[in-house]
Coordinates of N, CA and C in Angstrom, one line a residue:
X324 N -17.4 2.7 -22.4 CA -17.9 3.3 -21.2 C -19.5 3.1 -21.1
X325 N -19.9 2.8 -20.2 CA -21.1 2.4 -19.5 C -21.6 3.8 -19.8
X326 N -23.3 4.3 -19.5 CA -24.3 5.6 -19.5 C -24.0 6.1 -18.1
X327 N -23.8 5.3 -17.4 CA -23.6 5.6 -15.6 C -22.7 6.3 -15.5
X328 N -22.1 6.9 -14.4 CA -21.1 7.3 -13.8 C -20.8 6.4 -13.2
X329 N -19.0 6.3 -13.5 CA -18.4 5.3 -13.0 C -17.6 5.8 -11.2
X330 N -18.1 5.2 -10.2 CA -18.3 5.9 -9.1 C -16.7 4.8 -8.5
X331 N -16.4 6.3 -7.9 CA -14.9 6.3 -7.5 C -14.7 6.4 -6.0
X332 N -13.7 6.3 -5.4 CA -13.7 6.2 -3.5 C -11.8 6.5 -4.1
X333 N -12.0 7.9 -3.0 CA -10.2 8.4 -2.6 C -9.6 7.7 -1.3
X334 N -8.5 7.7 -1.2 CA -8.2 7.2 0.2 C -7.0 7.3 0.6
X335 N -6.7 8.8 1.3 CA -5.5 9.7 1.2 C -5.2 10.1 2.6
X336 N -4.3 10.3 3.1 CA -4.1 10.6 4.3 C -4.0 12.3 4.3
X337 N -3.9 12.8 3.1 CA -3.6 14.3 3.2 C -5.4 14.7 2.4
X338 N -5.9 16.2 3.2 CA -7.4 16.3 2.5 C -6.6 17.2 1.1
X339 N -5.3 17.8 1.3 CA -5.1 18.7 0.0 C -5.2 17.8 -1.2
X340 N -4.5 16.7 -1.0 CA -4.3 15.6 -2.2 C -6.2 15.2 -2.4
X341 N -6.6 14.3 -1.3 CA -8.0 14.1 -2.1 C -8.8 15.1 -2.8
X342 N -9.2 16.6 -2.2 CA -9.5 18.1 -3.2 C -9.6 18.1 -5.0
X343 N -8.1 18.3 -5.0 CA -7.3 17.9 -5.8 C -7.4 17.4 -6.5
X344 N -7.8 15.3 -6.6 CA -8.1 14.3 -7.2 C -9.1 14.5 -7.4
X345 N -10.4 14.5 -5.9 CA -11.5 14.9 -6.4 C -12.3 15.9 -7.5
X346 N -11.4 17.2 -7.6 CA -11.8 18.1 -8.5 C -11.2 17.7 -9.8
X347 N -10.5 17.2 -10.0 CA -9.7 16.6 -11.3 C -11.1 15.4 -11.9
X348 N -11.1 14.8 -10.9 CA -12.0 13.6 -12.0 C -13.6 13.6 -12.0
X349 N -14.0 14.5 -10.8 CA -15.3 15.4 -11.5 C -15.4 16.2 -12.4
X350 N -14.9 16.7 -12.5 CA -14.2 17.4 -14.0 C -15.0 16.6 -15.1
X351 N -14.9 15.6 -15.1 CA -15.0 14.5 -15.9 C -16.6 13.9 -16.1
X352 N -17.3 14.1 -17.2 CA -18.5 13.6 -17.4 C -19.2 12.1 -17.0
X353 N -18.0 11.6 -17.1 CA -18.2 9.9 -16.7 C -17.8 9.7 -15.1
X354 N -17.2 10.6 -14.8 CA -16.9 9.9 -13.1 C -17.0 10.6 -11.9
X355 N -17.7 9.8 -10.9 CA -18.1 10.4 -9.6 C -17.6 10.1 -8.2
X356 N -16.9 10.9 -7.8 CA -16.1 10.4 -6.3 C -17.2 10.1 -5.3
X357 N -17.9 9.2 -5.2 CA -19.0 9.2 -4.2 C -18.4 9.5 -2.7
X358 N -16.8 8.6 -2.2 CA -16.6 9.2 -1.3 C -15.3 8.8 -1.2
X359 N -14.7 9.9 0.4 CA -13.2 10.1 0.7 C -12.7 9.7 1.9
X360 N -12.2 9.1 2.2 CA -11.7 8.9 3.3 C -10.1 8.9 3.5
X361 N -9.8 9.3 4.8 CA -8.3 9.3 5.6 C -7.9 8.2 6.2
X362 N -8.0 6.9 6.1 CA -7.8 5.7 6.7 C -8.3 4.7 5.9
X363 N -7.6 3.7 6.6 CA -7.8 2.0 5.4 C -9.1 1.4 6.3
X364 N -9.2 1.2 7.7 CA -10.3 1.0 8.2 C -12.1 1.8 7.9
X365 N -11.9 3.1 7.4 CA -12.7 3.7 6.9 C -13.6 2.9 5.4
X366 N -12.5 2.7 4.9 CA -12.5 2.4 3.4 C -12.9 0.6 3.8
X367 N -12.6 0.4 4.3 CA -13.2 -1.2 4.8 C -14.6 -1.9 5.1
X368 N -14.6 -1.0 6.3 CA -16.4 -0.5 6.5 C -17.3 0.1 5.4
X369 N -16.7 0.7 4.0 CA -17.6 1.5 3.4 C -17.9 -0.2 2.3
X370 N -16.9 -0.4 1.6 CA -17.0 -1.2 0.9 C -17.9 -2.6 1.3
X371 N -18.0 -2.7 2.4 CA -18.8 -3.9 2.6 C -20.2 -3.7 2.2
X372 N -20.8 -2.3 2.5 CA -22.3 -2.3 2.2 C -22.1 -1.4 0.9
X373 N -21.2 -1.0 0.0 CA -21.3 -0.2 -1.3 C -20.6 -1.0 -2.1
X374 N -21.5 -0.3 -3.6 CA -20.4 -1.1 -4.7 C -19.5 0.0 -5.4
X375 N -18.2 -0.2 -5.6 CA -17.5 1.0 -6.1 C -17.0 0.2 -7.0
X376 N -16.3 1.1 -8.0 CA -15.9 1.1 -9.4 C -14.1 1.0 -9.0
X377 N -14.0 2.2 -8.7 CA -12.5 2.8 -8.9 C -11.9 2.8 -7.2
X378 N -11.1 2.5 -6.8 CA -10.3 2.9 -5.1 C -9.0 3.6 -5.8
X379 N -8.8 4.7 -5.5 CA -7.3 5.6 -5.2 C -6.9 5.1 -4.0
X380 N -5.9 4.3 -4.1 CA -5.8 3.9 -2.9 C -3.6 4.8 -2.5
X381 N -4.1 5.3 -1.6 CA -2.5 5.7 -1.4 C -1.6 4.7 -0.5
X382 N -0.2 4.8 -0.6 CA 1.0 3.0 0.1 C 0.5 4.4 1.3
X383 N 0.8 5.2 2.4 CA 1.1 5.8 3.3 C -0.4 6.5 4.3
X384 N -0.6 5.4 5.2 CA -2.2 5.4 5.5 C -1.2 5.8 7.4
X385 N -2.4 6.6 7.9 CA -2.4 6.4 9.5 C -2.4 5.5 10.2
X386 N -3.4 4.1 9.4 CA -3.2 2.9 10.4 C -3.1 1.5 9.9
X387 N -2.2 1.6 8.3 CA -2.3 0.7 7.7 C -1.3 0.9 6.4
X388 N -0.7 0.2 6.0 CA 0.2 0.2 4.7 C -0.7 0.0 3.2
X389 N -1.0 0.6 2.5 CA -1.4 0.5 1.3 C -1.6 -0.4 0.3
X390 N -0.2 -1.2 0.4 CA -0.5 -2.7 -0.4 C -1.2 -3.8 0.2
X391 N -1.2 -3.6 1.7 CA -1.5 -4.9 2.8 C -3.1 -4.8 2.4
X392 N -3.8 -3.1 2.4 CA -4.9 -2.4 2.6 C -5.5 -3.3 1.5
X393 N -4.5 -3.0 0.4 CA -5.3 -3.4 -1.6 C -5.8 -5.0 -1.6
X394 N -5.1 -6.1 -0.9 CA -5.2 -7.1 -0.7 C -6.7 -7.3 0.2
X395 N -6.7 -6.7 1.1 CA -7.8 -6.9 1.9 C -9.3 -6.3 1.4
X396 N -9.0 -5.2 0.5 CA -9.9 -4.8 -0.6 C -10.6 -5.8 -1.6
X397 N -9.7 -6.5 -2.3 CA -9.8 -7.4 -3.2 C -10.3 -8.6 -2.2
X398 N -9.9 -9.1 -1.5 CA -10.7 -9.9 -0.7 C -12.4 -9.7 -0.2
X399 N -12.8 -8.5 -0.1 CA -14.1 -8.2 -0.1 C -14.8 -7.9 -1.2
X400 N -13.9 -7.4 -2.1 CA -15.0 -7.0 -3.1 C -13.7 -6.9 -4.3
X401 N -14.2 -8.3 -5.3 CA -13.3 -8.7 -6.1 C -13.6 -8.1 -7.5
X402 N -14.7 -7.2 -7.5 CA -15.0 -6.9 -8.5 C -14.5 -5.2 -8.7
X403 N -13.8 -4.5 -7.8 CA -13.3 -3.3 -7.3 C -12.2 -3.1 -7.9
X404 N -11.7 -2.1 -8.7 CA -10.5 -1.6 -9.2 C -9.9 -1.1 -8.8
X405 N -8.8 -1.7 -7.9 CA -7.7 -0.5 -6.7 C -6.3 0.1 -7.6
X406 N -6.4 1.0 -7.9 CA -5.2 1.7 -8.2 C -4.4 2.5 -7.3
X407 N -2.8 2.0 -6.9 CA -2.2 2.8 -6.1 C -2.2 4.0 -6.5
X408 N -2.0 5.2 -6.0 CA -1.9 7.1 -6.0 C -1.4 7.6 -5.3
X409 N 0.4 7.0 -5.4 CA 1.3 7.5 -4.9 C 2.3 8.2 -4.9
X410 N 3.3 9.0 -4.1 CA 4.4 9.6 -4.2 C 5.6 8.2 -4.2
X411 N 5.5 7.0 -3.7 CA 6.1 6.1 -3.6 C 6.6 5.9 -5.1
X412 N 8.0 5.7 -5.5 CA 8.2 5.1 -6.7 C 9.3 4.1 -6.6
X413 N 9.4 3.5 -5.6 CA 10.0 2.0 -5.7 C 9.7 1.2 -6.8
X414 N 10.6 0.3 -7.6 CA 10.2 -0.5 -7.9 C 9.6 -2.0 -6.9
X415 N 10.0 -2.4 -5.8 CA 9.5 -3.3 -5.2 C 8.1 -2.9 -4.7
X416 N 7.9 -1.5 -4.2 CA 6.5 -1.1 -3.7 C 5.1 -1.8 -4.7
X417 N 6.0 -1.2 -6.3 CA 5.0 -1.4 -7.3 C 5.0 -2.4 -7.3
X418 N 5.7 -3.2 -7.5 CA 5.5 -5.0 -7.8 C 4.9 -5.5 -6.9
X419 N 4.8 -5.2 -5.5 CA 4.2 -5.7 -4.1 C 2.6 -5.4 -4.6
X420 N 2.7 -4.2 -4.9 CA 1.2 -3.7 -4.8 C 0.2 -4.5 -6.2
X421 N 1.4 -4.8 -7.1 CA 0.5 -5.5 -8.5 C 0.0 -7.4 -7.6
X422 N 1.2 -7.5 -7.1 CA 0.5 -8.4 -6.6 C -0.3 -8.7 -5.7
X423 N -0.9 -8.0 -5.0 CA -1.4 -7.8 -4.0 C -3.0 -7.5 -4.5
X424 N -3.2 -7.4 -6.0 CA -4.2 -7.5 -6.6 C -4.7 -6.0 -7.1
X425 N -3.8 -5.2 -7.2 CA -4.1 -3.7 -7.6 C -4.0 -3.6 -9.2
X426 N -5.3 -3.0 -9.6 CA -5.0 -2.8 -11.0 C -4.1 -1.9 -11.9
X427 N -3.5 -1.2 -11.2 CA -2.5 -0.1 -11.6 C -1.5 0.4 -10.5
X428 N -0.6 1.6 -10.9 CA -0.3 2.3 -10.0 C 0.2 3.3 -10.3
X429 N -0.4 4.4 -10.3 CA -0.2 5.8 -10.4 C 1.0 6.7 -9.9
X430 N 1.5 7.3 -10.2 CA 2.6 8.9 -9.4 C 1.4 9.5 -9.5
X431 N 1.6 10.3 -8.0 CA 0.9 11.8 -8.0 C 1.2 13.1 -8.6
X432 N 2.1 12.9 -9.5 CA 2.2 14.0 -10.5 C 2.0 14.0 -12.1
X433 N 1.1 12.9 -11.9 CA 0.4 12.0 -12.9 C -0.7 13.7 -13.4
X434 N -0.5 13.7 -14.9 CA -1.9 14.3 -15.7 C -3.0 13.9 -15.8
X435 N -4.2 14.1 -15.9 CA -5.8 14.3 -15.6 C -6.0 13.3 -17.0
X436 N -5.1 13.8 -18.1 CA -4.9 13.0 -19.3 C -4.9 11.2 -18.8
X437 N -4.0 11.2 -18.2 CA -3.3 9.8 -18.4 C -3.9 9.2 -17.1
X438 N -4.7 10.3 -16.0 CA -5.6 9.5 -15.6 C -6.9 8.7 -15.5
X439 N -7.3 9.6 -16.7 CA -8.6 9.0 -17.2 C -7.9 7.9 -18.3
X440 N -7.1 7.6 -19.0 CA -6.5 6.7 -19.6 C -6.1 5.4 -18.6
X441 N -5.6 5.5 -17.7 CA -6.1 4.8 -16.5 C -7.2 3.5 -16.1
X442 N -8.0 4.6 -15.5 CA -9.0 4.3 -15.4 C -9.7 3.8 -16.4
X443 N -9.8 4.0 -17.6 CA -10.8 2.9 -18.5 C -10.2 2.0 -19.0
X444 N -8.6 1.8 -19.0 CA -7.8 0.3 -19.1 C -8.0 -0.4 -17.6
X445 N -8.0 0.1 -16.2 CA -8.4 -0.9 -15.1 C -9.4 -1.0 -15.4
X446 N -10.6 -0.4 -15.6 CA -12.4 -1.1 -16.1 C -12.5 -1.8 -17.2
X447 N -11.6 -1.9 -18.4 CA -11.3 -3.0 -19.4 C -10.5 -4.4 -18.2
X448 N -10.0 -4.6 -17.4 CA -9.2 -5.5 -16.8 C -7.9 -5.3 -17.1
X449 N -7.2 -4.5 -17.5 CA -5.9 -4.0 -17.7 C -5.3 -4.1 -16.2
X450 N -4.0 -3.8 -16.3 CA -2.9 -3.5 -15.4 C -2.2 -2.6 -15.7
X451 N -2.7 -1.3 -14.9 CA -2.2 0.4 -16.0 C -1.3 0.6 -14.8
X452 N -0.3 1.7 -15.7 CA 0.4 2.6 -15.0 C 0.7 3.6 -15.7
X453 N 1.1 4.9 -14.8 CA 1.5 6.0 -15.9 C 3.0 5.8 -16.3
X454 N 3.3 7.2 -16.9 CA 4.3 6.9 -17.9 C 5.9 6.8 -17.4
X455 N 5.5 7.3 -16.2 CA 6.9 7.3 -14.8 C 6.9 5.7 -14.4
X456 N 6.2 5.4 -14.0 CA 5.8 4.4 -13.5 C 6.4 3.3 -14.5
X457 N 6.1 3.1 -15.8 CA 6.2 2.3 -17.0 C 7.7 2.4 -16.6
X458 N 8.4 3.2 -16.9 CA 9.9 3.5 -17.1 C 10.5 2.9 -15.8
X459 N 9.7 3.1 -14.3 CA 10.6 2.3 -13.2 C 10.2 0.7 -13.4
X460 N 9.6 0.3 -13.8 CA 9.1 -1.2 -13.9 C 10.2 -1.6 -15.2
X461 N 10.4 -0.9 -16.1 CA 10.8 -1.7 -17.1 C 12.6 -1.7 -16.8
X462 N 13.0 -0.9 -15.9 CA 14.4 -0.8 -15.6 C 14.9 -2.3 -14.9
X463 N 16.1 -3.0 -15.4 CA 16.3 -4.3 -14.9 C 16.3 -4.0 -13.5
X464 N 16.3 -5.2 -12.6 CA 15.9 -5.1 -11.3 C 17.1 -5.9 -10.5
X465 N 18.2 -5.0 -10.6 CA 19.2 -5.2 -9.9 C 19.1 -5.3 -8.7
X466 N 19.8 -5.9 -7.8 CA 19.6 -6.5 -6.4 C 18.2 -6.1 -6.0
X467 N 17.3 -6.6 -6.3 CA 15.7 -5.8 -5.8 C 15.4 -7.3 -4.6
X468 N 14.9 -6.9 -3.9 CA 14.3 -7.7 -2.8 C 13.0 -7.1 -2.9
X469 N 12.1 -8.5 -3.1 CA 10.5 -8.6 -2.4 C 10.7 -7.8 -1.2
X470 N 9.5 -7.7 -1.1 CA 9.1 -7.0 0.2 C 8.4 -8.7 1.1
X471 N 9.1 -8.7 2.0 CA 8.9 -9.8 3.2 C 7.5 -10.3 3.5
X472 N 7.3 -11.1 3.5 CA 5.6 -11.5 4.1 C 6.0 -11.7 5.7
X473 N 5.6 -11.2 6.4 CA 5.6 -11.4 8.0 C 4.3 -12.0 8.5
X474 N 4.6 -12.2 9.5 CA 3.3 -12.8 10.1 C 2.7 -11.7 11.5
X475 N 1.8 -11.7 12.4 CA 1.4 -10.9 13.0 C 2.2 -10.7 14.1
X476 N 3.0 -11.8 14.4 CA 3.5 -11.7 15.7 C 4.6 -11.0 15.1
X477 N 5.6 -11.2 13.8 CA 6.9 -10.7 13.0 C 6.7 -9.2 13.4
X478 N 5.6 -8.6 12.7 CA 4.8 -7.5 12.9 C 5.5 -6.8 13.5
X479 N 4.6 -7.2 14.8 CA 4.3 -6.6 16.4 C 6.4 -6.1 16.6
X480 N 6.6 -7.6 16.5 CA 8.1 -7.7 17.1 C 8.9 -6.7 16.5
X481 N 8.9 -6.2 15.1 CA 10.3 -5.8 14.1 C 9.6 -4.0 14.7
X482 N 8.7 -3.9 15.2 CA 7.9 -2.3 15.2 C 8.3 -2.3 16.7
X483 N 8.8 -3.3 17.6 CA 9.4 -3.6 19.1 C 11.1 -2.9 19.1
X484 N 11.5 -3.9 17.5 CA 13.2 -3.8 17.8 C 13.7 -2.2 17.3
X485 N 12.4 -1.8 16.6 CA 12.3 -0.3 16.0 C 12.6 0.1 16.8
X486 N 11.8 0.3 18.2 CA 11.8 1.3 19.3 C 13.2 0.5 20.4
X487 N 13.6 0.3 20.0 CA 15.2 0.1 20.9 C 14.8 -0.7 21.9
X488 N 13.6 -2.0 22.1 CA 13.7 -2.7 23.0 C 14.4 -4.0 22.7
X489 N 15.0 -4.0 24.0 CA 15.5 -5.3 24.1 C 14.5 -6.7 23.9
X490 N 15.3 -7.7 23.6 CA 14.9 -9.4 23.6 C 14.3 -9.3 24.9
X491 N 14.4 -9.2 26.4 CA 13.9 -9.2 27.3 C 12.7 -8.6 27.7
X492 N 12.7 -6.7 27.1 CA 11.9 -6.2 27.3 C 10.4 -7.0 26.4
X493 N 10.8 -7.5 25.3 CA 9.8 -7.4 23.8 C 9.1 -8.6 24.7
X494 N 9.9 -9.7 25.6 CA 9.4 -11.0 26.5 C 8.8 -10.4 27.4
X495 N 8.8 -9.9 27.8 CA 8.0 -9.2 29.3 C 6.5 -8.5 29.0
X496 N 7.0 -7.7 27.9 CA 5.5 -7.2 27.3 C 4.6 -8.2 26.2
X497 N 4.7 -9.2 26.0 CA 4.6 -10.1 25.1 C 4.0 -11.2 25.3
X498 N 4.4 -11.5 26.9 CA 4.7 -12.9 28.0 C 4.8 -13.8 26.8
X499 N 6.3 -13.4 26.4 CA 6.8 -14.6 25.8 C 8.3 -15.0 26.6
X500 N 8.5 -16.2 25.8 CA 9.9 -16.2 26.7 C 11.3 -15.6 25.9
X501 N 12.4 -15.0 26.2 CA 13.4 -14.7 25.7 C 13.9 -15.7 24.0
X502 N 13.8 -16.6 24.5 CA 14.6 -17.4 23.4 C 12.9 -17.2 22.8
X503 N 12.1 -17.3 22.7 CA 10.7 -17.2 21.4 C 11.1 -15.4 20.9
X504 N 11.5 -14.5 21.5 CA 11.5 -13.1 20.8 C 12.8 -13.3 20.3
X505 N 14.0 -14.2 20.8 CA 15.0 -14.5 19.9 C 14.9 -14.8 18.4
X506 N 14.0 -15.8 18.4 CA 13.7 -16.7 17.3 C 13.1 -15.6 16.3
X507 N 12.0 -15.3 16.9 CA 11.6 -14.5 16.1 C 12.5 -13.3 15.0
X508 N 13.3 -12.5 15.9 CA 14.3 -11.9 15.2 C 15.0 -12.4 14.5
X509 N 15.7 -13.8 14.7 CA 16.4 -14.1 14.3 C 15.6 -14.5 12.6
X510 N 14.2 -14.9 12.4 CA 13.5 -14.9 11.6 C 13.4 -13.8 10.7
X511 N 13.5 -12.4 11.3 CA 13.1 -11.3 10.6 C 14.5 -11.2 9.8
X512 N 15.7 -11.2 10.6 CA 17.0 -11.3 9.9 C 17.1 -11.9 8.6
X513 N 16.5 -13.1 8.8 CA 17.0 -13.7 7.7 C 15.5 -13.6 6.1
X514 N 14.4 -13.1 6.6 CA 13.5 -12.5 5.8 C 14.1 -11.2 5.0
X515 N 14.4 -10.5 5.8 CA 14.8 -9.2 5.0 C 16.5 -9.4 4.5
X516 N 17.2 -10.3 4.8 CA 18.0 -10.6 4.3 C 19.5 -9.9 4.7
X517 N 18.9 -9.3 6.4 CA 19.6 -8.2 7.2 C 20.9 -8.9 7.9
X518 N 22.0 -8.0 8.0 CA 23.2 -8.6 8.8 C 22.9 -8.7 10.5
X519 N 22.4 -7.6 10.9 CA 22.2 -7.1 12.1 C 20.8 -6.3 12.2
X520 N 20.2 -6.1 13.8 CA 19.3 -5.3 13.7 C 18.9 -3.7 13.1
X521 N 20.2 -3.0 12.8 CA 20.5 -1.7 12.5 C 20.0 -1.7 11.0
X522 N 20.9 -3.2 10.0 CA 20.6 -2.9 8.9 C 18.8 -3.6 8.8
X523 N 18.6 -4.5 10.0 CA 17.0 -4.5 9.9 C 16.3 -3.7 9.5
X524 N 16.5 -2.7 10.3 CA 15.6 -1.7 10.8 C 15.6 -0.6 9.3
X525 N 16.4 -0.5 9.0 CA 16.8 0.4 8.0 C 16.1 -0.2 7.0
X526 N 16.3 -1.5 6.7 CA 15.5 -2.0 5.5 C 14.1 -1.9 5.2
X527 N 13.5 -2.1 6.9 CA 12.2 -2.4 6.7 C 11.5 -1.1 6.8
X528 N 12.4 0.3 6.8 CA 12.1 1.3 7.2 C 11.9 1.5 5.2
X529 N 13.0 1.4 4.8 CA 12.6 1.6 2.7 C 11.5 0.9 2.7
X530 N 11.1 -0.3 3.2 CA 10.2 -1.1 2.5 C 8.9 -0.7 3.0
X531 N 8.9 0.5 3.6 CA 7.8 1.3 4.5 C 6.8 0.6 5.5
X532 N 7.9 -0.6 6.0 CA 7.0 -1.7 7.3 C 7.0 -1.2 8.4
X533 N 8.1 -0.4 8.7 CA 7.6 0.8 9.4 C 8.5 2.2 9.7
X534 N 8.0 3.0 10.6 CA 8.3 5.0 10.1 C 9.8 5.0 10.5
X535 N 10.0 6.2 9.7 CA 11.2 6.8 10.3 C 11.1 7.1 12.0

């Protein structure tokens, strides 16, 4: 460990949970939550003009998904150690999120112990997890499906067929033409590996691409 404080950034949609975290790892001689935010756009703008050590980054943001978030983190500032700090315990979440360039990934019922244990294996260049965590990753990975790479338009469309609109309607608001919002679905179908739009929807709903 460095003489410094190793300066940390929360990024939680709930303020009980950041509190919480925050008073847990001030606690701590070595580490300083400089700052907190409720959004992934928040945390975007801060990082461009600051240098941070540590991101708690949580999968379940207001205007953005968590792993998509960690990616675009590491794209600005590659020298940054994002650890997921989640209630999420998917195995695919976690795998999405290791690749997506996150140095760990935490449960939120994770010990103060094992999170400072953590944190100085991601500042070594480790790939930590806690001890829940270890145990869902090492379980074989029976029918496990990646999580889908979509594209912007995929996006827009599968968060369209969510809300019960038709091929027609998704063309009209879109100004596309019917058979292009066809295609598209017919693309999501076969991404997520879905029979029909129902089990679409349902899938991409686990895979948290979008809400109940």
């Amino acid at each position: 460990m460095e003489n410094r404080k190793i300066s940390i950034v929360i990024v939680d949609d709930h303020p009980i949970v950041i509190e919480g975290l925050r008073t847990m790892l001030n606690s701590q001689p070595f580490f300083n939550v400089t700052e907190t935010f409720t959004s992934g756009s928040e945390v975007i703008n801060f990082i461009r003009s600051h240098t941070v050590d540590i991101i708690f980054l949580d999968i379940t943001l207001p205007d953005t998904n968590g792993t998509e978030l960690c990616r675009e983190i590491k794209a600005i500032s590659q020298e940054t150690s994002v650890i997921m700090f989640s209630n999420r315990s998917e195995r695919s979440i976690i795998i999405q999120s290791i690749q997506n360039g996150a140095s760990g990934y935490i449960l939120k019922n994770t010990s103060i112990d094992e999170l400072v244990i953590c944190i100085k294996g991601a500042l070594s260049g480790d790939i930590v997890f806690c001890n829940e965590t270890k145990q869902i990753i090492s379980r074989p990975a029976h029918n496990i499906l990646p999580i889908p790479r979509l594209t912007k338009r995929e996006k827009q469309i599968l968060q369209m067929v969510a809300q019960g609109k038709t091929s027609n309607r998704i063309a009209e608001e879109l100004f596309l033409s019917p058979l292009t919002v066809d295609t598209h679905r017919k693309n999501l179908l076969q991404k997520f590996h879905a029979k029909n739009s129902t089990e679409l929807i349902n899938l991409a709903v686990q895979q948290h691409m979008i809400e109940e």
